[in-house]
Short mmCIF file of C-alpha atoms and ligand atoms in Angstrom, two decimals:
data_model
loop_
_atom_site.label_atom_id
_atom_site.label_comp_id
_atom_site.label_asym_id
_atom_site.label_seq_id
_atom_site.Cartn_x
_atom_site.Cartn_y
_atom_site.Cartn_z
CA MET A 28 -7.96 -24.14 7.25
CA TYR A 29 -9.30 -20.82 8.61
CA GLU A 30 -10.64 -20.60 12.17
CA PHE A 31 -13.26 -18.04 13.15
CA GLU A 32 -15.92 -17.29 15.73
CA ALA A 33 -19.63 -17.48 14.93
CA ARG A 34 -22.62 -16.50 17.08
CA ILE A 35 -25.11 -19.33 17.47
CA GLY A 36 -28.01 -18.27 19.69
CA ASP A 37 -26.37 -16.47 22.63
CA SER A 38 -23.01 -18.23 22.41
CA LEU A 39 -19.85 -17.53 20.50
CA VAL A 40 -18.66 -20.79 18.96
CA GLN A 41 -15.20 -21.51 17.58
CA MET A 42 -15.63 -22.73 14.00
CA ALA A 43 -13.29 -23.91 11.27
CA ASP A 44 -13.91 -23.55 7.56
CA SER A 45 -11.43 -25.19 5.26
CA ASP A 46 -12.62 -23.05 2.29
CA ALA A 47 -12.91 -19.56 3.83
CA LEU A 48 -9.81 -17.37 3.73
CA PRO A 49 -9.10 -14.42 6.07
CA LEU A 50 -9.96 -11.82 3.40
CA SER A 51 -12.84 -13.68 1.72
CA GLY A 52 -15.59 -11.24 0.69
CA GLU A 53 -13.31 -8.18 0.98
CA VAL A 54 -12.51 -5.84 -1.91
CA ALA A 55 -9.04 -4.29 -1.96
CA LEU A 56 -7.97 -1.35 -4.11
CA VAL A 57 -4.20 -1.35 -4.65
CA THR A 58 -2.66 1.70 -6.32
CA GLY A 59 0.42 1.09 -8.44
CA ALA A 60 -0.30 -2.63 -8.59
CA SER A 61 1.25 -3.22 -12.02
CA ARG A 62 4.84 -3.56 -10.79
CA GLY A 63 7.14 -3.92 -7.79
CA ILE A 64 5.79 -3.78 -4.25
CA GLY A 65 2.18 -3.03 -5.32
CA ARG A 66 2.11 -6.08 -7.55
CA ALA A 67 3.35 -8.33 -4.72
CA ILE A 68 0.75 -6.84 -2.34
CA ALA A 69 -2.11 -7.34 -4.84
CA LEU A 70 -1.18 -11.00 -5.31
CA GLU A 71 -0.71 -11.55 -1.55
CA LEU A 72 -4.12 -10.05 -0.72
CA ALA A 73 -5.74 -12.16 -3.46
CA SER A 74 -4.08 -15.29 -2.06
CA HIS A 75 -5.75 -14.39 1.28
CA GLY A 76 -9.14 -14.27 -0.46
CA ALA A 77 -9.70 -10.61 -1.45
CA ASP A 78 -10.96 -9.41 -4.84
CA ILE A 79 -8.63 -6.73 -6.19
CA GLY A 80 -8.84 -3.40 -8.01
CA VAL A 81 -5.51 -3.27 -9.88
CA ASN A 82 -4.53 0.37 -10.51
CA TYR A 83 -1.72 1.52 -12.79
CA THR A 84 -0.92 4.67 -14.73
CA ALA A 85 1.10 3.58 -17.81
CA SER A 86 1.94 -0.16 -17.78
CA SER A 87 -1.35 -1.60 -19.04
CA SER A 88 -0.05 -5.03 -20.08
CA ALA A 89 1.79 -5.50 -16.76
CA ALA A 90 -1.45 -4.60 -14.93
CA GLU A 91 -3.45 -7.07 -17.07
CA ASP A 92 -0.88 -9.74 -16.26
CA VAL A 93 -1.35 -9.14 -12.51
CA ALA A 94 -5.14 -9.35 -12.96
CA GLU A 95 -4.78 -12.66 -14.84
CA GLN A 96 -2.69 -14.07 -11.99
CA ILE A 97 -5.31 -12.94 -9.47
CA ARG A 98 -8.05 -14.68 -11.49
CA GLY A 99 -5.81 -17.76 -11.55
CA LEU A 100 -6.02 -17.71 -7.73
CA GLY A 101 -9.81 -17.88 -8.03
CA ARG A 102 -10.45 -14.23 -7.15
CA GLN A 103 -11.95 -11.39 -9.16
CA ALA A 104 -9.81 -8.54 -10.50
CA VAL A 105 -10.56 -5.32 -12.31
CA VAL A 106 -7.82 -3.26 -13.96
CA VAL A 107 -8.19 0.53 -13.68
CA GLN A 108 -5.95 3.11 -15.29
CA ALA A 109 -5.75 6.33 -13.24
CA ASP A 110 -3.10 8.88 -12.41
CA ILE A 111 -3.63 9.16 -8.65
CA SER A 112 -2.50 12.79 -8.59
CA ASP A 113 -5.63 13.65 -10.63
CA GLY A 114 -8.71 13.89 -8.39
CA ASP A 115 -11.24 13.26 -11.19
CA ALA A 116 -9.34 10.17 -12.36
CA VAL A 117 -9.24 8.89 -8.78
CA SER A 118 -13.01 9.33 -8.34
CA ALA A 119 -13.60 7.47 -11.60
CA MET A 120 -11.25 4.68 -10.49
CA THR A 121 -13.03 4.12 -7.18
CA LYS A 122 -16.42 4.26 -8.91
CA ALA A 123 -15.29 1.64 -11.44
CA VAL A 124 -13.93 -0.72 -8.75
CA THR A 125 -17.06 -0.28 -6.60
CA GLY A 126 -19.34 -0.89 -9.60
CA LYS A 127 -17.54 -4.07 -10.68
CA LEU A 128 -16.38 -5.63 -7.39
CA GLY A 129 -18.24 -3.83 -4.58
CA THR A 130 -17.19 -1.30 -1.93
CA PRO A 131 -13.44 -1.35 -1.27
CA THR A 132 -12.95 -2.12 2.43
CA ILE A 133 -9.17 -2.33 2.04
CA LEU A 134 -7.12 0.46 0.48
CA ILE A 135 -3.41 0.13 -0.22
CA ASN A 136 -1.88 3.52 -1.04
CA ASN A 137 1.21 2.16 -2.77
CA ALA A 138 1.79 4.12 -6.01
CA GLY A 139 4.84 6.33 -5.79
CA ILE A 140 7.63 7.89 -7.82
CA THR A 141 11.06 9.46 -7.30
CA ARG A 142 12.63 12.50 -9.03
CA ASP A 143 15.96 12.77 -7.19
CA MET A 144 18.15 15.89 -7.27
CA LEU A 145 20.10 17.93 -4.73
CA ALA A 146 17.82 20.65 -3.35
CA MET A 147 19.85 23.50 -4.89
CA ARG A 148 19.15 22.17 -8.38
CA MET A 149 15.73 20.55 -7.90
CA LYS A 150 13.15 21.86 -10.36
CA SER A 151 9.80 22.86 -8.88
CA ALA A 152 8.16 20.46 -11.37
CA ASP A 153 10.10 17.58 -9.77
CA TRP A 154 9.07 18.70 -6.29
CA GLU A 155 5.44 18.95 -7.37
CA ALA A 156 5.39 15.63 -9.25
CA VAL A 157 6.69 13.70 -6.24
CA VAL A 158 4.53 15.47 -3.64
CA GLY A 159 1.53 15.42 -6.02
CA THR A 160 1.74 11.66 -6.60
CA ASN A 161 3.11 10.27 -3.34
CA LEU A 162 1.35 12.54 -0.85
CA THR A 163 -1.62 14.26 -2.52
CA GLY A 164 -2.39 11.16 -4.62
CA SER A 165 -2.61 9.00 -1.48
CA PHE A 166 -4.85 11.58 0.20
CA LEU A 167 -7.18 11.82 -2.83
CA THR A 168 -7.42 8.03 -3.08
CA THR A 169 -8.13 7.73 0.64
CA GLN A 170 -10.86 10.37 0.42
CA SER A 171 -12.43 8.57 -2.53
CA VAL A 172 -12.90 5.28 -0.61
CA LEU A 173 -13.87 6.78 2.75
CA ARG A 174 -17.59 7.21 2.15
CA GLY A 175 -17.94 3.50 1.34
CA MET A 176 -15.87 2.44 4.36
CA LEU A 177 -17.85 4.71 6.66
CA ARG A 178 -21.10 3.20 5.39
CA ALA A 179 -19.69 -0.32 5.80
CA ARG A 180 -18.43 0.72 9.28
CA ARG A 181 -15.16 -1.07 8.61
CA GLY A 182 -12.02 -0.50 6.64
CA ARG A 183 -8.25 -0.94 6.49
CA ILE A 184 -6.13 1.84 5.02
CA ILE A 185 -2.47 0.88 4.58
CA THR A 186 -0.10 3.37 3.02
CA ILE A 187 3.39 2.58 1.78
CA GLY A 188 5.78 5.16 3.19
CA SER A 189 9.56 4.87 3.34
CA VAL A 190 12.39 4.88 5.86
CA ILE A 191 13.50 8.00 3.97
CA GLY A 192 10.48 9.79 5.45
CA THR A 193 11.99 9.10 8.90
CA VAL A 194 15.73 9.63 8.33
CA GLY A 195 15.89 11.77 5.14
CA ASN A 196 18.38 11.33 2.30
CA ALA A 197 20.58 13.70 0.30
CA GLY A 198 18.97 14.26 -3.11
CA GLN A 199 15.49 13.25 -1.95
CA ALA A 200 14.04 16.32 -0.22
CA ASN A 201 10.84 15.99 -2.29
CA TYR A 202 10.47 12.24 -1.64
CA ALA A 203 11.35 12.50 2.08
CA ALA A 204 8.88 15.38 2.55
CA ALA A 205 6.10 13.42 0.83
CA LYS A 206 6.79 10.23 2.82
CA ALA A 207 7.04 12.13 6.14
CA GLY A 208 3.75 13.81 5.21
CA LEU A 209 2.16 10.40 4.76
CA ALA A 210 3.17 9.49 8.32
CA GLY A 211 1.38 12.60 9.63
CA MET A 212 -1.63 11.86 7.42
CA THR A 213 -1.74 8.28 8.76
CA ARG A 214 -1.74 9.35 12.41
CA SER A 215 -4.39 12.05 11.84
CA LEU A 216 -6.69 9.67 9.95
CA ALA A 217 -6.22 7.03 12.66
CA HIS A 218 -7.57 9.57 15.19
CA GLU A 219 -10.47 10.55 12.89
CA LEU A 220 -11.55 7.08 11.87
CA GLY A 221 -10.87 4.77 14.82
CA SER A 222 -14.37 5.10 16.26
CA ARG A 223 -15.79 4.16 12.85
CA GLY A 224 -14.07 0.77 12.71
CA ILE A 225 -11.39 1.90 10.25
CA THR A 226 -7.69 1.31 10.97
CA VAL A 227 -4.98 3.38 9.30
CA ASN A 228 -1.32 2.38 9.24
CA LEU A 229 1.86 3.14 7.35
CA VAL A 230 4.32 0.46 6.23
CA ALA A 231 7.75 2.00 5.64
CA PRO A 232 10.08 -0.17 3.55
CA GLY A 233 13.82 0.25 3.43
CA PHE A 234 15.75 -0.69 0.28
CA ILE A 235 13.57 -3.02 -1.82
CA GLN A 236 14.70 -4.36 -5.20
CA THR A 237 12.24 -2.99 -7.80
CA ASP A 238 12.38 -0.74 -10.86
CA ILE A 239 12.62 2.30 -8.56
CA THR A 240 15.97 1.11 -7.17
CA ALA A 241 17.24 -0.68 -10.31
CA ASP A 242 19.33 2.25 -11.61
CA LEU A 243 21.28 2.96 -8.41
CA SER A 244 25.06 2.63 -8.73
CA ASP A 245 27.05 -0.15 -7.05
CA GLU A 246 28.62 2.54 -4.84
CA VAL A 247 25.20 3.71 -3.55
CA ILE A 248 24.07 0.11 -3.01
CA GLY A 249 27.34 -0.66 -1.18
CA ASN A 250 26.72 2.30 1.16
CA VAL A 251 23.13 1.17 1.78
CA MET A 252 24.25 -2.40 2.52
CA GLN A 253 26.51 -1.16 5.32
CA ARG A 254 23.40 0.14 7.09
CA ILE A 255 21.34 -3.09 6.86
CA PRO A 256 21.91 -5.39 9.89
CA LEU A 257 20.16 -8.28 8.11
CA ASP A 258 22.85 -7.97 5.44
CA ARG A 259 20.73 -8.16 2.30
CA LEU A 260 18.54 -5.94 0.16
CA GLY A 261 14.80 -6.40 0.52
CA ASP A 262 12.35 -7.96 -1.91
CA PRO A 263 8.68 -7.04 -2.55
CA ALA A 264 7.85 -10.43 -0.96
CA ASP A 265 9.35 -9.08 2.31
CA VAL A 266 6.75 -6.28 2.41
CA ALA A 267 3.53 -7.92 1.16
CA PRO A 268 2.91 -10.35 4.10
CA LEU A 269 2.92 -7.51 6.65
CA VAL A 270 0.39 -5.60 4.55
CA ALA A 271 -1.84 -8.69 4.35
CA PHE A 272 -1.55 -9.14 8.12
CA LEU A 273 -2.61 -5.53 8.78
CA ALA A 274 -5.51 -5.97 6.34
CA GLY A 275 -6.68 -9.18 8.00
CA PRO A 276 -8.10 -10.25 11.38
CA GLY A 277 -4.67 -9.97 13.07
CA GLY A 278 -4.56 -6.22 12.36
CA ALA A 279 -7.87 -5.43 14.06
CA TYR A 280 -6.34 -3.60 17.08
CA ILE A 281 -3.42 -1.89 15.31
CA THR A 282 -3.88 1.70 14.12
CA GLY A 283 -1.83 4.88 13.70
CA GLN A 284 1.42 2.91 13.48
CA ILE A 285 4.50 3.42 11.32
CA ILE A 286 6.06 -0.02 10.80
CA HIS A 287 9.49 -0.31 9.18
CA VAL A 288 10.28 -3.30 6.92
CA ASP A 289 13.91 -2.55 6.28
CA GLY A 290 16.21 -5.32 7.55
CA GLY A 291 16.92 -3.17 10.62
CA MET A 292 18.12 0.00 8.81
CA VAL A 293 16.06 2.23 11.11
CA MET A 294 15.41 1.11 14.68
CA GLY A 295 13.29 2.64 17.40
P1 NAP B 307 7.90 0.73 -8.94
O1 NAP B 307 8.41 -0.65 -9.14
O2 NAP B 307 8.50 1.85 -9.72
O3 NAP B 307 6.31 0.71 -9.16
C1 NAP B 307 5.59 1.90 -9.03
C2 NAP B 307 4.13 1.63 -9.24
O4 NAP B 307 3.40 2.85 -9.04
C3 NAP B 307 3.82 1.16 -10.66
O5 NAP B 307 2.76 0.23 -10.60
C4 NAP B 307 3.35 2.46 -11.33
O6 NAP B 307 2.44 2.25 -12.40
C5 NAP B 307 2.62 3.13 -10.19
N1 NAP B 307 2.48 4.58 -10.35
C6 NAP B 307 3.47 5.50 -10.45
N2 NAP B 307 2.93 6.73 -10.57
C7 NAP B 307 1.58 6.57 -10.55
C8 NAP B 307 0.48 7.46 -10.63
N3 NAP B 307 0.64 8.79 -10.78
N4 NAP B 307 -0.78 6.95 -10.57
C9 NAP B 307 -0.97 5.60 -10.45
N5 NAP B 307 0.04 4.72 -10.36
C10 NAP B 307 1.29 5.21 -10.41
O7 NAP B 307 8.04 1.18 -7.41
P2 NAP B 307 8.14 0.31 -6.06
O8 NAP B 307 9.56 0.24 -5.67
O9 NAP B 307 7.33 -0.91 -6.16
O10 NAP B 307 7.47 1.34 -5.04
C11 NAP B 307 6.13 1.20 -4.58
C12 NAP B 307 5.95 2.09 -3.36
O11 NAP B 307 6.89 1.70 -2.36
C13 NAP B 307 6.22 3.56 -3.64
O12 NAP B 307 5.34 4.35 -2.87
C14 NAP B 307 7.64 3.75 -3.14
O13 NAP B 307 7.91 5.08 -2.76
C15 NAP B 307 7.62 2.83 -1.94
N6 NAP B 307 8.95 2.43 -1.49
C16 NAP B 307 9.78 1.73 -2.31
C17 NAP B 307 11.04 1.38 -1.84
C18 NAP B 307 12.03 0.60 -2.67
O14 NAP B 307 13.19 0.48 -2.23
N7 NAP B 307 11.65 0.05 -3.82
C19 NAP B 307 11.42 1.74 -0.56
C20 NAP B 307 10.55 2.45 0.24
C21 NAP B 307 9.31 2.78 -0.24
P3 NAP B 307 2.98 2.01 -13.93
O15 NAP B 307 3.56 0.62 -13.95
O16 NAP B 307 1.74 2.13 -14.75
O17 NAP B 307 4.00 3.07 -14.17
#
């Protein structure tokens, strides 16, 4: 059951609707929704009632599978291929989602990649790929949905950062720079958009078990484990509920925040 307030005449009345869900009627665009954390977020938002634009860049059958699961939850889904580092592709993606589902009022900037190498040996192409996707791609996607959110006078922009953007990591200068940049982007946008009814927050996961972390050696994982007070690696299902909370009624007065979901790896 979902409780809400409705205005009847001059009074606000507490109502309950057993069918309405907190995100009913909202359209969410989730970048990188074919796998890992983005997939879990897309399904979580759909289970809270949102219709979902499922973006991917290469894994078309995985993206179709996510869309099928969303439809199975009784929500609408549209699958859109777009490389988020390409501005024209991003504009086409947002146009397609808007045309098929309506104006996205929730944006999840999730798509991201790694190209790890010690700085001395890092190729400029690997720097540019990571900054171009993780940082510029999130900015381009945000820009593409802003006009619609401004017209709707409401919106939730939630970007997936990383604890690495806060503490850094050897071999990840490109990734850490991009993720730290997203924190600055989040705070600046929160200042710009607060008066327009749009909240902007960054969720920074720690070590989450997905394809991105699947190839790490036992030695690296052992070192990471020593830094996790909750004594286990994270799962995409540990991240998705916080994102749904920020996107829903409970997140209405939260903006400009960097929230770690990391088992306690980074505190303060
Ligand atoms: P993942 O399993 O590798 O999934 C990455 C997703 O991003 C896939 O859906 C992929 O699409 C999509 N993607 C990659 N490049 C893209 C591009 N140029 N345009 C559009 N989509 C693109 O990664 P993950 O672990 O779920 O990571 C998701 C986000 O969480 C990333 O921003 C990552 O930096 C962040 N994060 C992850 C961890 C972790 O420990 N896993 C920790 C902190 C932060 P395809 O399937 O089509 O390739």
